[in-house]
Coordinates of C-alpha atoms and ligand atoms in Angstrom, one line a residue:
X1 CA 0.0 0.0 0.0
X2 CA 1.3 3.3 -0.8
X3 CA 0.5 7.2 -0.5
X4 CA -2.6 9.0 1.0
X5 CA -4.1 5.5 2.1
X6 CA -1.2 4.1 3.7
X7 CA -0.9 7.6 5.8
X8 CA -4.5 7.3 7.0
X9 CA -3.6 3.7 8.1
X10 CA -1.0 5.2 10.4
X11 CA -2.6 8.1 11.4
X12 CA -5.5 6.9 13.4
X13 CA -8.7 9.1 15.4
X14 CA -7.7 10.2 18.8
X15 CA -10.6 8.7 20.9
X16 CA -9.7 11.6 23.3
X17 CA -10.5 14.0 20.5
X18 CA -13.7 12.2 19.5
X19 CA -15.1 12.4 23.0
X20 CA -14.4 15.8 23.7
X21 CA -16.4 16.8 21.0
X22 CA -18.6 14.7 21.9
X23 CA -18.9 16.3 25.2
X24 CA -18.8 19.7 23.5
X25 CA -22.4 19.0 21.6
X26 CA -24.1 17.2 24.7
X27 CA -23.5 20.6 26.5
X28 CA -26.3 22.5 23.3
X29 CA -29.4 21.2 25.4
X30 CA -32.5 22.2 27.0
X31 CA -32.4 23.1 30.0
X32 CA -33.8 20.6 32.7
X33 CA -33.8 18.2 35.4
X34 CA -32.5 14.9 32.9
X35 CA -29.3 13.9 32.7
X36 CA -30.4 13.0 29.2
X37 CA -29.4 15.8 25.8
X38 CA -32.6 17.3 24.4
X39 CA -31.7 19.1 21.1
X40 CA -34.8 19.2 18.9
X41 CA -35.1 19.2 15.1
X42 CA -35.1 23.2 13.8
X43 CA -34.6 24.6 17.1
X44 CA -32.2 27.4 18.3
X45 CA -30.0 25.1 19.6
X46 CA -29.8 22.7 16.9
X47 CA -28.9 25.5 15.1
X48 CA -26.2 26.0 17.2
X49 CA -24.6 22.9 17.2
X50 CA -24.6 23.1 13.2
X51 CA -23.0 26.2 13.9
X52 CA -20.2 24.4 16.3
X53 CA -19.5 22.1 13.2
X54 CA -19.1 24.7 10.8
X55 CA -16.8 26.7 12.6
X56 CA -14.8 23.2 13.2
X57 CA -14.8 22.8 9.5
X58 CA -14.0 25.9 8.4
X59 CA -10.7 26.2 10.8
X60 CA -9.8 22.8 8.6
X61 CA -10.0 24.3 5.7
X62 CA -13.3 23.6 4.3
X63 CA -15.4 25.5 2.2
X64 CA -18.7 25.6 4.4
X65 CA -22.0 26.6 3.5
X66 CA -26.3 25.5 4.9
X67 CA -28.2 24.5 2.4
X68 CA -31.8 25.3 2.5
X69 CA -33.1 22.5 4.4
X70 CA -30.8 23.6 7.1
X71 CA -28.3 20.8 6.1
X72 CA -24.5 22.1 7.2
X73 CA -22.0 21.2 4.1
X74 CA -18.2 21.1 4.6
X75 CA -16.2 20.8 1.3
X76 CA -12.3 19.9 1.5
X77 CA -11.5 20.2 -2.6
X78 CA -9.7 17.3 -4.5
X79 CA -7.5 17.6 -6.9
X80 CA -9.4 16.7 -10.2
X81 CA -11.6 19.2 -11.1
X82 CA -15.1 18.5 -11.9
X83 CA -15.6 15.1 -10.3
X84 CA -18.6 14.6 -8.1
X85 CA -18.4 14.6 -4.0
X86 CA -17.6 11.5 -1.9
X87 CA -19.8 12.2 1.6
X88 CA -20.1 11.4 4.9
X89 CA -21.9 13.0 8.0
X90 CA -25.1 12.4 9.9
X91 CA -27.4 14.4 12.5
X92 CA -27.2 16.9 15.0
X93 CA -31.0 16.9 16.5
X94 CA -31.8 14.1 18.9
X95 CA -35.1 13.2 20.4
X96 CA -36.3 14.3 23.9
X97 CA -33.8 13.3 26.8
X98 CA -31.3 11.0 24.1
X99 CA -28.0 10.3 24.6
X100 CA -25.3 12.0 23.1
X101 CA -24.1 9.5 20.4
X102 CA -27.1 8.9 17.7
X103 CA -26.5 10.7 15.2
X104 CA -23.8 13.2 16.8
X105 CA -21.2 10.3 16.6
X106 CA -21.5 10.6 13.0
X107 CA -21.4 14.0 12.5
X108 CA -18.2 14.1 14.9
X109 CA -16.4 11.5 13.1
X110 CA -16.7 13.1 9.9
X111 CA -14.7 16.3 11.6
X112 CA -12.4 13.7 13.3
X113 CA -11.9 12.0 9.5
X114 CA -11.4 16.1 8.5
X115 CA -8.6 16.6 10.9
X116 CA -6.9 13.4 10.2
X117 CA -6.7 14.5 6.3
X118 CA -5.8 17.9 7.1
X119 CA -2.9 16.8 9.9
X120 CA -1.4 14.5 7.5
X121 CA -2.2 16.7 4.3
X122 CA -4.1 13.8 2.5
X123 CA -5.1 14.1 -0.9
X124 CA -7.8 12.8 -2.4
X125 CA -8.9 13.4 -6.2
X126 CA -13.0 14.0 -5.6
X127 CA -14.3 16.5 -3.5
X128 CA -14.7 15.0 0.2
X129 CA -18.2 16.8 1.8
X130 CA -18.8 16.5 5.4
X131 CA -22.0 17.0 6.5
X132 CA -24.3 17.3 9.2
X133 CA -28.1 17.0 8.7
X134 CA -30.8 18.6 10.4
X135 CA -33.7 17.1 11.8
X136 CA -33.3 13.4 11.1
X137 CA -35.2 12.5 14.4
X138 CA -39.0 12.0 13.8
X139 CA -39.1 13.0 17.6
X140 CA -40.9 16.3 17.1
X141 CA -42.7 16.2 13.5
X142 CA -43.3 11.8 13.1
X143 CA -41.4 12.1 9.9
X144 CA -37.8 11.1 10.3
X145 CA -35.1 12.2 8.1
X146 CA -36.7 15.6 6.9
X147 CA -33.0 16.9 6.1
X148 CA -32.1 14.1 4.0
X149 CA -35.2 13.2 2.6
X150 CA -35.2 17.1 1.5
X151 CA -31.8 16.7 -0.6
X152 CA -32.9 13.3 -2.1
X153 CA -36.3 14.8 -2.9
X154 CA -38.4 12.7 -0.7
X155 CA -40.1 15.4 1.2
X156 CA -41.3 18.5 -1.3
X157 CA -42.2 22.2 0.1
X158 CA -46.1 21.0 0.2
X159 CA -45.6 18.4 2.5
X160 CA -43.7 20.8 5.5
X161 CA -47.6 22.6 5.9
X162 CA -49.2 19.7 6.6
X163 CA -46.4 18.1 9.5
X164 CA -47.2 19.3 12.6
X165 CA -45.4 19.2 16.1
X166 CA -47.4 18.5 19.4
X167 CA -47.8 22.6 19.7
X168 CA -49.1 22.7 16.2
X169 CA -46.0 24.4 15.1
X170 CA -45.5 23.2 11.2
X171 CA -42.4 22.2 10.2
X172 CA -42.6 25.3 7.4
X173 CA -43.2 27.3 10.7
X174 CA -40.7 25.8 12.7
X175 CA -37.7 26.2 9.6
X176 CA -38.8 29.8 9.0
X177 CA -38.2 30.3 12.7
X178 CA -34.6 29.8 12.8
X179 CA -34.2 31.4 9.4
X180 CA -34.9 29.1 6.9
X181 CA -37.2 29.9 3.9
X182 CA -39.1 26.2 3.5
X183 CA -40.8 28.1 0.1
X184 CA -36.7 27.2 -1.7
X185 CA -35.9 23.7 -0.4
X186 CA -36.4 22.2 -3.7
X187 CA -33.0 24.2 -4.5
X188 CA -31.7 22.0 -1.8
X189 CA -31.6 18.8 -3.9
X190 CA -28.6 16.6 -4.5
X191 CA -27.5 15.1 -8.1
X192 CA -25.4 12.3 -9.0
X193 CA -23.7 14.7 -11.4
X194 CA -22.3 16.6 -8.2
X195 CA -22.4 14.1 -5.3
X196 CA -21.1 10.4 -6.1
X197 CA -21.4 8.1 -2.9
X198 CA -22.3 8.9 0.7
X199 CA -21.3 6.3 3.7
X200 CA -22.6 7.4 7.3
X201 CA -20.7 6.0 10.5
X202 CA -23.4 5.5 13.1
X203 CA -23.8 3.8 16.5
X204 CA -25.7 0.5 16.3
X205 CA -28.5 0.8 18.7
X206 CA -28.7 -2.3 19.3
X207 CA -26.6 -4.9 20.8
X208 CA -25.5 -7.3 18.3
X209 CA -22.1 -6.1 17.8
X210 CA -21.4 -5.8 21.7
X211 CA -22.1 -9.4 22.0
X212 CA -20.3 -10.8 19.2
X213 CA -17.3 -9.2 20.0
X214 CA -17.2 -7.3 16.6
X215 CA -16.0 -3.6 16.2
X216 CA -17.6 -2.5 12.9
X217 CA -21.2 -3.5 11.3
X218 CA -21.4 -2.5 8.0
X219 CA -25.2 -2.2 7.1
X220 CA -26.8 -4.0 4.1
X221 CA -30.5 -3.7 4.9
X222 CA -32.6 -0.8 6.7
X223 CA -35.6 -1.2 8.3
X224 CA -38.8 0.9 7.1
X225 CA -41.1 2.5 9.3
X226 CA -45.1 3.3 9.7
X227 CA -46.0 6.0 12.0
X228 CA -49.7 6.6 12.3
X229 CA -51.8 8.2 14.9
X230 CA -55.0 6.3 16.3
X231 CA -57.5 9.0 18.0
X232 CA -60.1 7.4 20.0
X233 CA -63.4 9.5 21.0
X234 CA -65.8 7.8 23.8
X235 CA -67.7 9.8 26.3
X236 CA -66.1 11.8 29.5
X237 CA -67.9 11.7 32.7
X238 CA -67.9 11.1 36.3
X239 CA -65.8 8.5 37.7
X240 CA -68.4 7.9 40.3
X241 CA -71.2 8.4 39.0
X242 CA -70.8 6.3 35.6
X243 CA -71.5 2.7 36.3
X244 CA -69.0 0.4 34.4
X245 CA -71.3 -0.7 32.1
X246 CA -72.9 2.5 30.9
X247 CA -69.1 3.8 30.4
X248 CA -67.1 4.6 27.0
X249 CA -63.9 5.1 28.1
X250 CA -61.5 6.2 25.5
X251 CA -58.3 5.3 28.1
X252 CA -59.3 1.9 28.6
X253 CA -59.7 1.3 24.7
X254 CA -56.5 2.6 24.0
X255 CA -54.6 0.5 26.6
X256 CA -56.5 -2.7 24.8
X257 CA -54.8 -1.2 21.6
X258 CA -51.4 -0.7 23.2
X259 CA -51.5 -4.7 24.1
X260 CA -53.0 -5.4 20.6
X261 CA -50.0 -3.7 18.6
X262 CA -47.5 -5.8 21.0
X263 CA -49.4 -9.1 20.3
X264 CA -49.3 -8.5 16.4
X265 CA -46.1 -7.8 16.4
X266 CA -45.2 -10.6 18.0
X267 CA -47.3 -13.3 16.4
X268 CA -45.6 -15.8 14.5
X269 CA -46.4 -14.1 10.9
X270 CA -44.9 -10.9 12.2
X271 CA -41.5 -12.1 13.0
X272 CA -38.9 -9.4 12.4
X273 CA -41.8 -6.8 12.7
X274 CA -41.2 -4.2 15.2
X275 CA -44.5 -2.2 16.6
X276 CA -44.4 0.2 19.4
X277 CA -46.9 2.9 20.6
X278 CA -44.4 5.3 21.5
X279 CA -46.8 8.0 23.4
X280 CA -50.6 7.6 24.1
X281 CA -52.1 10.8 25.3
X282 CA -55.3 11.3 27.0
X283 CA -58.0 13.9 28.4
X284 CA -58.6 15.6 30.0
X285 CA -56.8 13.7 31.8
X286 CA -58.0 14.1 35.6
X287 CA -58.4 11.4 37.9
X288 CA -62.1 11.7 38.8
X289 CA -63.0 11.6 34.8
X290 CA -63.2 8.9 32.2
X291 CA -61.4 9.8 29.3
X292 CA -63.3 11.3 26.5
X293 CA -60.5 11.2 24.0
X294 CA -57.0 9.2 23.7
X295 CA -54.6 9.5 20.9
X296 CA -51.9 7.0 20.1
X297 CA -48.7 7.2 18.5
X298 CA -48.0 3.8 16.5
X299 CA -44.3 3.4 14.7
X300 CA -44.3 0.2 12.7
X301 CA -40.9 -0.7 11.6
X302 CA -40.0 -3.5 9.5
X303 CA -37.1 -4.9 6.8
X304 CA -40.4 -6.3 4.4
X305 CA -42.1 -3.4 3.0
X306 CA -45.5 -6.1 2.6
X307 CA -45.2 -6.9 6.2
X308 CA -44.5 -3.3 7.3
X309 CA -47.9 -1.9 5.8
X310 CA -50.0 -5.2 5.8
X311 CA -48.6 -4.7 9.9
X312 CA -49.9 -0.8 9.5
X313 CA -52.9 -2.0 8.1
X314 CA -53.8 -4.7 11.0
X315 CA -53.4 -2.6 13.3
X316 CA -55.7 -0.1 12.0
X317 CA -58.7 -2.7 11.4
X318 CA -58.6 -4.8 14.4
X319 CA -58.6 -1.2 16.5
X320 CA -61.3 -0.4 14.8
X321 CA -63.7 -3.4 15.8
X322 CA -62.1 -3.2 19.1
X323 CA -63.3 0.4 19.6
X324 CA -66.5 -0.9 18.1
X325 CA -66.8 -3.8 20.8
X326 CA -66.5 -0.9 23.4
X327 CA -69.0 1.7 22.0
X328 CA -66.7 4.4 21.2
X329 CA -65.0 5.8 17.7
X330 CA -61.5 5.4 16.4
X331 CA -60.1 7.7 13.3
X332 CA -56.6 7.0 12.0
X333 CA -54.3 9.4 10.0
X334 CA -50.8 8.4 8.7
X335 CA -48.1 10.2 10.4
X336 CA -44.9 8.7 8.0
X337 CA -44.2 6.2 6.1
X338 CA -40.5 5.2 4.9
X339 CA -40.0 2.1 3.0
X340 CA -36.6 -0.2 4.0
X341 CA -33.7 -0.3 1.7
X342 CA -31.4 -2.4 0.7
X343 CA -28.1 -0.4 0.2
X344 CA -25.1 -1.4 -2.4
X345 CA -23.3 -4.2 -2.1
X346 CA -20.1 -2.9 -4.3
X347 CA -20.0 -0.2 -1.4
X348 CA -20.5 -2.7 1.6
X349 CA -17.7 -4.5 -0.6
X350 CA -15.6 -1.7 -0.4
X351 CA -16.5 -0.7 3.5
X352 CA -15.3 -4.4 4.3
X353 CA -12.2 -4.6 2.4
X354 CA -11.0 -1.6 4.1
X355 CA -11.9 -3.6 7.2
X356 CA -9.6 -6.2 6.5
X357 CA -6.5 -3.9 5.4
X358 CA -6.8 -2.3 8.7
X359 CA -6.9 -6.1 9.9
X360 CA -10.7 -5.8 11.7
X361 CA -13.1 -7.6 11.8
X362 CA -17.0 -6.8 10.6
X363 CA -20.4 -8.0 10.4
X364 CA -22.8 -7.6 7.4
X365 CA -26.6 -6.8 9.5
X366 CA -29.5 -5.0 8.9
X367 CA -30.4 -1.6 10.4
X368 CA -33.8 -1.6 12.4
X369 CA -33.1 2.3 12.9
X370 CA -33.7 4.7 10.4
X371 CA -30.7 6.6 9.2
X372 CA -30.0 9.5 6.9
X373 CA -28.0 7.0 4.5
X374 CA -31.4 5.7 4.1
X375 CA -32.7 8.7 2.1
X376 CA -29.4 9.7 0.1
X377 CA -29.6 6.0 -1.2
X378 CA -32.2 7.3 -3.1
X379 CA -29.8 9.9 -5.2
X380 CA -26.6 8.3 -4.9
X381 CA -25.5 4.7 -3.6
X382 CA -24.4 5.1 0.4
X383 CA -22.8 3.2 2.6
X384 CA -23.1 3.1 6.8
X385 CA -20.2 2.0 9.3
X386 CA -21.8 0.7 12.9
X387 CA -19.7 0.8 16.1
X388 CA -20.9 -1.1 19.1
X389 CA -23.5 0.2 21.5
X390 CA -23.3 -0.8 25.1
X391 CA -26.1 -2.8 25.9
X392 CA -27.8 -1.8 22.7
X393 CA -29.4 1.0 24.5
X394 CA -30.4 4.2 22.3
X395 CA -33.1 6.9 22.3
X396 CA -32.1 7.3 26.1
X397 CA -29.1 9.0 28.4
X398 CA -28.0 5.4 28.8
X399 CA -26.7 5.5 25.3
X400 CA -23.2 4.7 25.4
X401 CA -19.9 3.9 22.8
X402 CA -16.4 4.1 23.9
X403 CA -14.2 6.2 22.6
X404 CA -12.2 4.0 21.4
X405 CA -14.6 2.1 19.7
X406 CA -15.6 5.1 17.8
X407 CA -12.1 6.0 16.5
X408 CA -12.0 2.3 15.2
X409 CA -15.1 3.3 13.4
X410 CA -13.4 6.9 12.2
X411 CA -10.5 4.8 11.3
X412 CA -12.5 2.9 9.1
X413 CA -14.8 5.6 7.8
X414 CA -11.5 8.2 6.8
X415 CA -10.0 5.0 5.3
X416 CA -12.9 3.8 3.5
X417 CA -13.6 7.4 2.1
X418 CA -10.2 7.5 0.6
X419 CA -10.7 3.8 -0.7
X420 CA -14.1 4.6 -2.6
X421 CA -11.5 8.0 -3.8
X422 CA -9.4 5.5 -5.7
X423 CA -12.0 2.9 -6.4
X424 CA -14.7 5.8 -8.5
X425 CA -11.5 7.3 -9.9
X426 CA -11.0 4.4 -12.1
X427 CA -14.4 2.7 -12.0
X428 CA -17.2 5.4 -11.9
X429 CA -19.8 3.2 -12.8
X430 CA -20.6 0.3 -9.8
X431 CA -22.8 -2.3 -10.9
Ligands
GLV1 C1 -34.3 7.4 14.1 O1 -33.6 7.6 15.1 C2 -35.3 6.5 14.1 O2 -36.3 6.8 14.7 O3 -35.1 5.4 13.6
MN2 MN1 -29.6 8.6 14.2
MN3 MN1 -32.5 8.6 16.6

C-alpha cells in the first residue's frame, strides 16, 4: 500500500478528540432536570450545534455553506476538477432526553476523518463533503429524516404545511423560525452529477455487535417504518357516578390497543416486525373523569415493506372493531411512512475490504433504525459503518460507545472514504 491511504492507516482518530467533541455537543441542550441531551429538530439550539460544526470545518480548511433544508455542508476540494463529492456526515437533532451519540457520533467522526486529512495533508482526487443533517429524528414532527429526505427529494415544500409538532408548530413554521425559507428547499436537492457516494458511520442501537465481540457493522438492509396516529373519542364523565357498564372510556380502549399492537407484532407471521406505541395521550386527563378522548402514536418498523404496511394496516382494522366492541370511535391518519432499503453491495464491498487492510473484523446486518444514508440512497448509492453500543441502548441518556470504539469506526470511515477516492476514480460506474 502506498500514498494517501497508507498515511491514513497510520494516522489513526484520537478517541480523546472524539469524546471531547462529543462532550462539547451534549452541553447545546434544553435546560432541565434529565441527565439526558434534548436538542430538537429546527430549534435554536440545533442551530447552534450546526454552527459548532461549521466553525470546526471551516478552521480545517473547508469550504462551508447550509443548504436550505438547514443541512450544514463542509467541502475539502480534491485535486481533479469536476468530479462529483464523496460524503459522509449524519445528525445533530436528537429526540427528547437522548443520549449523546445517535446521530452526533457521525457528525463528529466526519470532523475527526477532516482533521486526520488535514494533519497528515491527504489528498484525495474527488471532493470529500462532510455533512451534518438537520432534523433526522422523527421525535418532534413523526417524519424522520426531513434533512435528508429534502436533498434526495423525498419530502417537497407541500408536505412541510401539513407536518405538525405537538404545539401545532409546522415544520414550514418551525424552519422559518430559525431562518430558513421552507418556500426554496427544492434548490436543496442533490444530483449524481455533483455528489457520487455517501457512507454514514453511526452507533448500532442495538446490541449485536457488543455481544459478538465485533467492532464495525457494515449495514446491508434498513428497516422501514409506519407512523400513524389512532384518536379514540368515547364519552367523559364522572368517575363515580358512571356505572361500568354504561361507560365509553376512551383510556381503557387505548390501553387494549397498546397490548394489541404488541401481540401482532409478536405473532408468529410478524416475526422481524417491530411495533411500538411510543406515546398515548389522554384527556382531560384528571383522575375523577373517564377519558373522552386518547390518541396513540403507533411506529411500525420493518425490513419487508409487505409486512411493514399489511402490519400498519392490521393494526388499523382490528382497533377499529375493538373500539367498536367498546362503543366508542376510532379515526386514524398516517403520520410517515419510509419504506426499507437495501443499500449497495459494491460499497459494503468496499467498506469491508478496508476492514480487513486495517486487519478488523466486521459484520454484514441489517439496520432496524432509520438513518439518513437511508434517504441519500435514493440519489446516490451510500454506505453506513456501525460501532458497538453498550447494551444496545439508544433513544435514552443510557446510550453509550467508547471512545475508542468510535475511533476504530473513524478509522474505518476516513479510510474507506479514501478507498471509494481510488476505487470511482478508475471505475465510476458500480454495478
Ligand atoms: C431514528 O432515530 C429512528 O427513529 O429510527
Ligand atoms: Mn440517528
Ligand atoms: Mn435517533
Amino acid at each position: 500500500m502506498s500514498g494517501p491511504f497508507m498515511d491514513v492507516t497510520i494516522s489513526r482518530a484520537d478517541p480523546a478528540r472524539v469524546a471531547a467533541q462529543l462532550e462539547g455537543f451534549a452541553r447545546l441542550s434544553e435546560p432541565g432536570s434529565s441527565t439526558g441531551v434534548t436538542r430538537l429538530a429546527y430549534t435554536p439550539l440545533e442551530r447552534e450545534a450546526h454552527e459548532a460544526f461549521a466553525g470546526t470545518m471551516h478552521e480545517l480548511g473547508c469550504t462551508v455553506w447550509t443548504d436550505q433544508a438547514g443541512n450544514t455542508i463542509a467541502e475539502r476540494s480534491g485535486d481533479e476538477p469536476g468530479l462529483p463529492a464523496l460524503a459522509t456526515g449524519s445528525h445533530l437533532d436528537t429526540v427528547p432526553d437522548a443520549g449523546r451519540f445517535d446521530g452526533i457520533a457521525g457528525v463528529v467522526a466526519a470532523m475527526e476523518t477532516a482533521r486526520i486529512y488535514a494533519e497528515h495533508g491527504i489528498r484525495h482526487a474527488h471532493p470529500i463533503r462532510f455533512v451534518a443533517f438537520a432534523a433526522e429524528e422523527g421525535a418532534r414532527f413523526g417524519q424522520a429524516c426531513t434533512g435528508s429526505r429534502i436533498v434526495s427529494g423525498l419530502t417537497t415544500v407541500d408536505d412541510l404545511y401539513g407536518k405538525r409538532d405537538a404545539d401545532g408548530v409546522s415544520l414550514a413554521d418551525a424552519m422559518r423560525s430559525v431562518g430558513l425559507d421552507p418556500s426554496t428547499v427544492a434548490e436543496a436537492r442533490w444530483t449524481p452529477d455533483e455528489w457520487a457516494a455517501f457512507v454514514e458511520l453511526h452507533v448500532e442501537q442495538g446490541a449485536v455487535l457488543e455481544s459478538m465481540g465485533t467492532p464495525v457493522g457494515i449495514v446491508e438492509l434498513i428497516s422501514g417504518s409506519t407512523r400513524i396516529l389512532l384518536e379514540v373519542t368515547g364519552r367523559a364523565s364522572h368517575t363515580g357516578g358512571t356505572p361500568m357498564h354504561l361507560r365509553a372510556d376512551a383510556l381503557a380502549a387505548a390501553a387494549e390497543i397498546v397490548l394489541l399492537v404488541e401481540s401482532i407484532a409478536g405473532d408468529p407471521r410478524h416475526r422481524g416486525t417491530r411495533a411500538t406505541v411510543g406515546r398515548l395521550d389522554s384527556a382531560p386527563g384528571t383522575i375523577t373523569t373517564i377519558a373522552g378522548r386518547a390518541s396513540l402514536y403507533v411506529d411500525v418498523r420493518d425490513v419487508d415493506s409487505d409486512r411493514q404496511r399489511d402490519t400498519a394496516s392490521e393494526i388499523i382494522a382490528r382497533a377499529e372493531a375493538l373500539c367498536t366492541r367498546r362503543g366508542v370511535r376510532l379515526s386514524s391518519t398516517l403520520l410517515a411512512d419510509t419504506s426499507p432499503v437495501m443499500l449497495p453491495a459494491w460499497l459494503r464491498q468496499a467498506v469491508a475490504s478496508t476492514c480487513a487492510e486495517l486487519g478488523l473484523d466486521h459484520r454484514i446486518m441489517p439496520s432496524g433504525a432509520s438513518h439518513d444514508a437511508q434517504m441519500i440512497n435514493n440519489v446516490i448509492p451510500s454506505g453506513m459503518i456501525f460501532v458497538p453500543s453498550r447494551d444496545g441502548i439508544s433513544h435514552s441518556p443510557e446510550e453509550w460507545s467508547s471512545p475508542e470504539a468510535l475511533a476504530t469506526g473513524v478509522d474505518v470511515l476516513a479510510a474507506s472514504l479514501l478507498a471509494l477516492d481510488r476505487l470511482l476514480l478508475v471505475a465510476p460506474e458500480q454495478p
